CSV table of C-alpha atoms and ligand atoms in Angstrom, one decimal:
chain,number,residue,atom,x,y,z
A,174,MET,CA,-26.0,40.1,58.5
A,175,THR,CA,-24.0,37.8,60.9
A,176,GLN,CA,-22.6,34.8,59.1
A,177,LEU,CA,-20.3,33.3,61.8
A,178,LEU,CA,-20.7,33.7,65.5
A,179,CYS,CA,-18.1,32.4,68.0
A,180,GLU,CA,-18.8,32.5,71.7
A,181,ASP,CA,-16.4,31.6,74.6
A,182,LEU,CA,-14.5,29.2,72.4
A,183,VAL,CA,-11.7,27.0,73.9
A,184,LEU,CA,-9.8,25.3,71.1
A,185,GLY,CA,-7.3,22.5,71.1
A,186,TYR,CA,-6.6,18.9,70.6
A,187,GLU,CA,-7.4,15.9,72.8
A,188,GLY,CA,-8.5,17.9,75.7
A,189,GLN,CA,-5.4,20.2,75.6
A,190,ALA,CA,-6.3,23.8,75.1
A,191,VAL,CA,-4.4,25.9,72.5
A,192,VAL,CA,-6.7,29.0,72.5
A,193,ASN,CA,-8.9,30.2,75.3
A,194,GLY,CA,-11.7,32.7,75.8
A,195,LEU,CA,-12.3,33.4,72.1
A,196,SER,CA,-15.5,35.4,71.0
A,197,PHE,CA,-15.9,37.1,67.7
A,198,GLN,CA,-18.3,37.5,64.9
A,199,VAL,CA,-18.0,37.9,61.1
A,200,ASN,CA,-20.6,39.7,59.1
A,201,GLN,CA,-21.4,39.3,55.3
A,202,GLY,CA,-18.9,41.2,53.2
A,203,ASP,CA,-16.3,41.5,56.0
A,204,TYR,CA,-12.6,40.9,55.3
A,205,LEU,CA,-11.2,39.5,58.6
A,206,PHE,CA,-7.4,39.1,59.0
A,207,ILE,CA,-6.3,36.7,61.7
A,208,LEU,CA,-2.9,37.7,62.9
A,209,GLY,CA,-0.6,36.0,65.5
A,210,GLU,CA,2.9,34.4,66.0
A,211,ASN,CA,3.7,30.8,64.9
A,212,GLY,CA,1.9,28.3,67.1
A,213,SER,CA,-0.6,30.9,68.4
A,214,GLY,CA,-3.6,28.8,67.1
A,215,LYS,CA,-4.6,30.4,63.9
A,216,SER,CA,-4.7,27.2,61.8
A,217,THR,CA,-6.5,25.5,64.7
A,218,LEU,CA,-9.2,28.2,64.7
A,219,ILE,CA,-9.6,27.8,60.9
A,220,LYS,CA,-10.0,24.1,61.3
A,221,THR,CA,-12.5,24.6,64.0
A,222,LEU,CA,-14.5,27.0,61.9
A,223,LEU,CA,-14.5,24.3,59.1
A,224,ARG,CA,-15.7,21.8,61.7
A,225,LEU,CA,-12.7,19.6,60.9
A,226,ILE,CA,-12.0,19.6,64.7
A,227,PRO,CA,-14.5,20.2,67.4
A,228,PRO,CA,-14.1,23.0,70.0
A,229,LEU,CA,-13.3,21.9,73.5
A,230,SER,CA,-16.0,24.2,74.7
A,231,GLY,CA,-18.0,27.2,73.5
A,232,LYS,CA,-19.9,27.5,70.3
A,233,VAL,CA,-19.5,28.2,66.6
A,234,GLU,CA,-22.7,29.2,64.9
A,235,LEU,CA,-23.4,29.9,61.2
A,236,GLY,CA,-26.0,32.6,60.5
A,237,GLY,CA,-27.9,34.4,57.7
A,238,GLY,CA,-28.7,31.0,56.1
A,239,LEU,CA,-25.0,30.2,55.5
A,240,ARG,CA,-24.3,26.5,55.1
A,241,ALA,CA,-20.9,24.8,55.8
A,242,ASP,CA,-20.7,23.7,52.1
A,243,GLN,CA,-20.7,27.3,51.0
A,244,ILE,CA,-17.4,27.9,52.6
A,245,GLY,CA,-14.3,27.6,50.5
A,246,TYR,CA,-11.0,26.8,52.1
A,247,LEU,CA,-7.4,27.3,51.0
A,248,PRO,CA,-5.2,25.2,53.4
A,249,GLN,CA,-1.8,26.2,54.7
A,250,GLN,CA,0.7,24.7,52.4
A,251,THR,CA,3.5,22.3,53.2
A,252,PRO,CA,6.3,21.4,50.8
A,253,ALA,CA,4.8,17.9,50.1
A,254,GLN,CA,1.6,19.5,49.0
A,255,ARG,CA,3.4,21.6,46.5
A,256,ASP,CA,4.5,18.3,44.8
A,257,PHE,CA,1.0,17.1,44.1
A,258,PRO,CA,0.9,15.2,40.8
A,259,ALA,CA,-2.5,16.3,39.3
A,260,SER,CA,-3.5,18.8,36.6
A,261,VAL,CA,-4.7,22.3,37.5
A,262,GLU,CA,-8.2,21.5,36.2
A,263,GLU,CA,-8.5,18.4,38.4
A,264,ILE,CA,-7.4,20.3,41.5
A,265,VAL,CA,-9.8,23.2,40.8
A,266,ARG,CA,-12.7,20.8,40.1
A,267,SER,CA,-12.0,19.0,43.4
A,268,GLY,CA,-13.3,22.1,45.2
A,269,CYS,CA,-16.8,20.8,44.2
A,270,LEU,CA,-16.2,17.5,46.0
A,271,ASN,CA,-18.1,18.3,49.2
A,272,ARG,CA,-21.2,19.2,47.3
A,273,MET,CA,-21.2,16.0,45.2
A,274,GLY,CA,-22.2,13.5,47.9
A,275,ARG,CA,-21.6,10.0,46.5
A,276,ARG,CA,-21.8,11.0,42.9
A,277,PRO,CA,-18.4,9.8,41.4
A,278,PHE,CA,-18.2,12.3,38.5
A,279,TYR,CA,-18.3,16.0,38.0
A,280,SER,CA,-21.5,17.4,36.4
A,281,ARG,CA,-21.4,19.8,33.4
A,282,ALA,CA,-22.3,22.7,35.8
A,283,GLU,CA,-19.3,21.8,38.1
A,284,LYS,CA,-16.9,21.7,35.2
A,285,ALA,CA,-18.2,25.1,34.0
A,286,GLU,CA,-17.9,26.5,37.5
A,287,ALA,CA,-14.2,25.4,37.7
A,288,GLN,CA,-13.6,26.9,34.2
A,289,ALA,CA,-15.2,30.1,35.3
A,290,ASP,CA,-13.1,30.3,38.4
A,291,LEU,CA,-9.9,29.7,36.4
A,292,GLU,CA,-10.9,32.6,34.1
A,293,ARG,CA,-11.9,34.8,37.0
A,294,LEU,CA,-8.3,34.5,38.4
A,295,GLY,CA,-6.6,34.8,35.1
A,296,ILE,CA,-5.2,31.3,34.9
A,297,ALA,CA,-7.4,29.5,32.3
A,298,GLY,CA,-4.2,29.0,30.3
A,299,LEU,CA,-2.8,26.8,33.0
A,300,ALA,CA,-5.8,24.3,33.1
A,301,ARG,CA,-4.0,21.4,31.4
A,302,ARG,CA,-0.7,22.0,33.2
A,303,CYS,CA,0.6,19.8,36.0
A,304,TYR,CA,0.3,21.5,39.3
A,305,ARG,CA,3.7,20.6,40.6
A,306,GLU,CA,5.4,22.2,37.7
A,307,LEU,CA,4.0,25.6,38.4
A,308,SER,CA,5.6,28.5,40.3
A,309,GLY,CA,4.6,29.1,43.9
A,310,GLY,CA,2.5,32.2,42.9
A,311,GLN,CA,0.6,30.1,40.1
A,312,GLN,CA,0.0,27.3,42.6
A,313,GLN,CA,-1.6,29.6,45.2
A,314,ARG,CA,-3.9,31.0,42.5
A,315,VAL,CA,-4.9,27.5,41.6
A,316,LEU,CA,-5.7,26.8,45.2
A,317,LEU,CA,-7.7,30.1,45.4
A,318,ALA,CA,-9.6,29.0,42.3
A,319,ARG,CA,-10.3,25.6,44.0
A,320,ALA,CA,-11.5,27.4,47.2
A,321,LEU,CA,-13.7,29.6,45.0
A,322,CYS,CA,-15.2,26.5,43.3
A,323,ALA,CA,-16.4,25.5,46.8
A,324,ALA,CA,-17.2,28.9,48.1
A,325,GLN,CA,-20.5,30.4,47.2
A,326,ARG,CA,-20.3,32.8,50.1
A,327,VAL,CA,-17.3,32.6,52.4
A,328,LEU,CA,-13.6,32.1,51.7
A,329,LEU,CA,-11.3,30.8,54.5
A,330,LEU,CA,-7.6,31.2,53.6
A,331,ASP,CA,-4.7,30.0,55.7
A,332,GLU,CA,-1.6,31.9,54.7
A,333,PRO,CA,-2.5,32.4,51.0
A,334,THR,CA,0.7,34.3,50.3
A,335,SER,CA,3.2,32.0,52.1
A,336,GLY,CA,6.3,31.3,50.0
A,337,LEU,CA,5.5,34.1,47.6
A,338,ASP,CA,7.8,37.1,46.8
A,339,PRO,CA,6.5,40.5,47.7
A,340,SER,CA,5.1,41.3,44.2
A,341,ALA,CA,3.4,37.9,43.9
A,342,ALA,CA,2.0,38.3,47.4
A,343,ARG,CA,0.7,41.8,46.5
A,344,GLU,CA,-1.0,40.4,43.4
A,345,MET,CA,-2.6,37.6,45.5
A,346,TYR,CA,-3.9,40.2,48.0
A,347,GLU,CA,-5.3,42.4,45.2
A,348,LEU,CA,-7.1,39.3,43.8
A,349,ILE,CA,-8.6,38.5,47.2
A,350,ALA,CA,-9.6,42.1,47.7
A,351,ARG,CA,-11.4,42.1,44.4
A,352,LEU,CA,-13.4,38.9,45.4
A,353,ASN,CA,-14.3,40.5,48.6
A,354,ARG,CA,-15.5,43.6,46.8
A,355,GLU,CA,-17.5,41.4,44.5
A,356,GLY,CA,-19.5,40.2,47.6
A,357,LEU,CA,-17.5,37.3,49.2
A,358,THR,CA,-16.9,37.3,52.8
A,359,VAL,CA,-13.1,36.6,53.4
A,360,ILE,CA,-11.3,35.3,56.5
A,361,THR,CA,-7.6,35.0,56.0
A,362,VAL,CA,-4.7,34.0,58.3
A,363,SER,CA,-1.6,36.1,57.6
A,364,HIS,CA,1.7,37.2,58.9
A,365,ASP,CA,1.6,40.4,56.8
A,366,LEU,CA,0.7,43.3,59.1
A,367,PRO,CA,1.0,45.9,56.4
A,368,ALA,CA,-1.4,43.9,54.2
A,369,ALA,CA,-3.9,43.8,57.1
A,370,ALA,CA,-3.5,47.5,57.6
A,371,ARG,CA,-4.3,48.0,53.9
A,372,TYR,CA,-7.0,45.4,53.2
A,373,ALA,CA,-8.7,44.3,56.4
A,374,SER,CA,-12.2,45.4,57.5
A,375,HIS,CA,-11.6,43.6,60.8
A,376,VAL,CA,-8.6,42.1,62.8
A,377,LEU,CA,-8.4,39.2,65.2
A,378,HIS,CA,-5.0,39.1,66.8
A,379,LEU,CA,-4.4,35.7,68.6
A,380,ALA,CA,-1.8,34.7,71.2
A,381,HIS,CA,-3.4,31.5,72.6
A,382,ARG,CA,-6.1,34.1,73.6
A,383,PRO,CA,-7.5,37.1,71.7
A,384,LEU,CA,-5.3,40.1,72.1
A,385,PHE,CA,-7.6,42.2,69.9
A,386,PHE,CA,-10.8,41.8,67.9
A,387,GLY,CA,-12.5,44.7,66.1
A,388,PRO,CA,-12.4,47.0,63.1
A,389,ARG,CA,-9.1,47.7,61.4
A,390,GLU,CA,-9.0,51.4,62.4
A,391,ALA,CA,-9.5,50.5,66.0
A,392,TYR,CA,-6.7,47.8,65.7
A,393,LEU,CA,-4.3,50.3,64.2
A,394,GLN,CA,-4.9,52.6,67.2
A,395,SER,CA,-4.6,49.9,69.7
A,396,GLU,CA,-1.6,49.2,71.8
A,397,VAL,CA,-1.0,45.7,70.2
A,398,GLY,CA,-1.7,47.0,66.7
A,399,ARG,CA,0.8,50.0,67.1
A,400,ALA,CA,3.5,47.8,68.6
A,401,CYS,CA,3.2,45.2,65.7
A,402,LEU,CA,3.1,47.9,63.1
A,403,ALA,CA,6.3,49.5,64.6
A,404,MET,CA,8.0,46.1,64.6
A,405,ALA,CA,6.9,45.5,60.9
A,406,LYS,CA,8.2,48.9,59.9
A,407,GLY,CA,11.5,48.3,61.7
A,408,GLU,CA,11.9,45.0,59.7
A,409,GLU,CA,11.2,46.9,56.5
A,410,ASP,CA,13.7,49.6,57.2
A,411,ALA,CA,16.4,47.1,58.4
B,298,LIG,N1,-3.1,17.9,65.2
B,298,LIG,C1,-2.5,18.5,66.3
B,298,LIG,N2,-2.5,17.8,67.5
B,298,LIG,C2,-2.0,18.3,68.5
B,298,LIG,N3,-1.5,19.6,68.6
B,298,LIG,C3,-1.5,20.3,67.5
B,298,LIG,C4,-2.1,19.8,66.3
B,298,LIG,N4,-2.0,20.8,65.4
B,298,LIG,C5,-1.5,21.9,66.0
B,298,LIG,N5,-1.2,21.6,67.3
B,298,LIG,C6,-0.6,22.5,68.3
B,298,LIG,O1,-1.5,23.6,68.5
B,298,LIG,C7,-0.7,24.7,68.6
B,298,LIG,C8,-1.2,25.8,67.6
B,298,LIG,O2,-1.0,25.4,66.3
B,298,LIG,P1,-1.5,26.1,65.0
B,298,LIG,O3,-1.1,25.2,63.8
B,298,LIG,O4,-2.9,26.4,65.2
B,298,LIG,O5,-0.7,27.4,64.9
B,298,LIG,P2,-0.6,28.6,63.9
B,298,LIG,O6,-1.0,29.9,64.6
B,298,LIG,O7,-1.3,28.2,62.7
B,298,LIG,O8,0.9,28.6,63.6
B,298,LIG,P3,1.8,28.9,62.2
B,298,LIG,O9,1.9,30.4,62.1
B,298,LIG,O10,3.1,28.3,62.4
B,298,LIG,O11,1.0,28.3,61.1
B,298,LIG,C9,0.7,24.5,68.4
B,298,LIG,O12,1.3,24.4,69.7
B,298,LIG,C10,0.7,23.1,67.7
B,298,LIG,O13,1.8,22.4,68.1
B,299,LIG,MG1,-0.9,27.9,60.7
């Protein structure tokens, strides 16, 4: 079942195109990795999918009964955001905000949902801690729990492992893969090609235009996929 259909998209800001000629689709249960160099338009695409910015042209359609408020989002982190002075519990509950309309307090069900998501990710013990005192790995889990609180069906993750050491990054990818196996559709931006080779069902490789979109196996056989993997392997061996 198609949940997201993008056709002939041109993305950018104030009339200036950043990405051209982009068409792809995401089906329920997919795990799409979006790869590409710094500045290639990955975060711009995520923000367009979330309708935070309009496409310059083309269309983004939700399908299979998916509603925009069933999409959870983990934004790309900046150092200032890592210093956010709120409790873990508050941050995770705030994932419910876009379902609440004008109601100024969390319902019992929303509080229970936040608690369940903390437990699902193994961080219930951190609920009362202040977010900015946590390690980078713990902070990313908290943001994943927040996205889960919002996401009934789809998770959009913008570099969920940025700033994490290899073992924390691995744990994060394992968690995300588990959520995907449990039925959530996952779309993640990443610079980690070996992780894409291991976990992705599909790959979209951007360079201001799509260099590749398709199943992981086809990507790994493609010219662009082989070149990138060889480069990643070279870095590993160096
Ligand atoms: N709010 C904005 N207004 C104008 N231009 C922007 C804005 N945000 C991003 N850009 C430009 O759009 C281009 C793509 O940026 P984007 O953030 O999508 O890249 P990215 O692929 O996510 O890069 P990174 O890997 O560094 O996160 C860049 O040239 C960037 O300068
Ligand atoms: Mg980005």
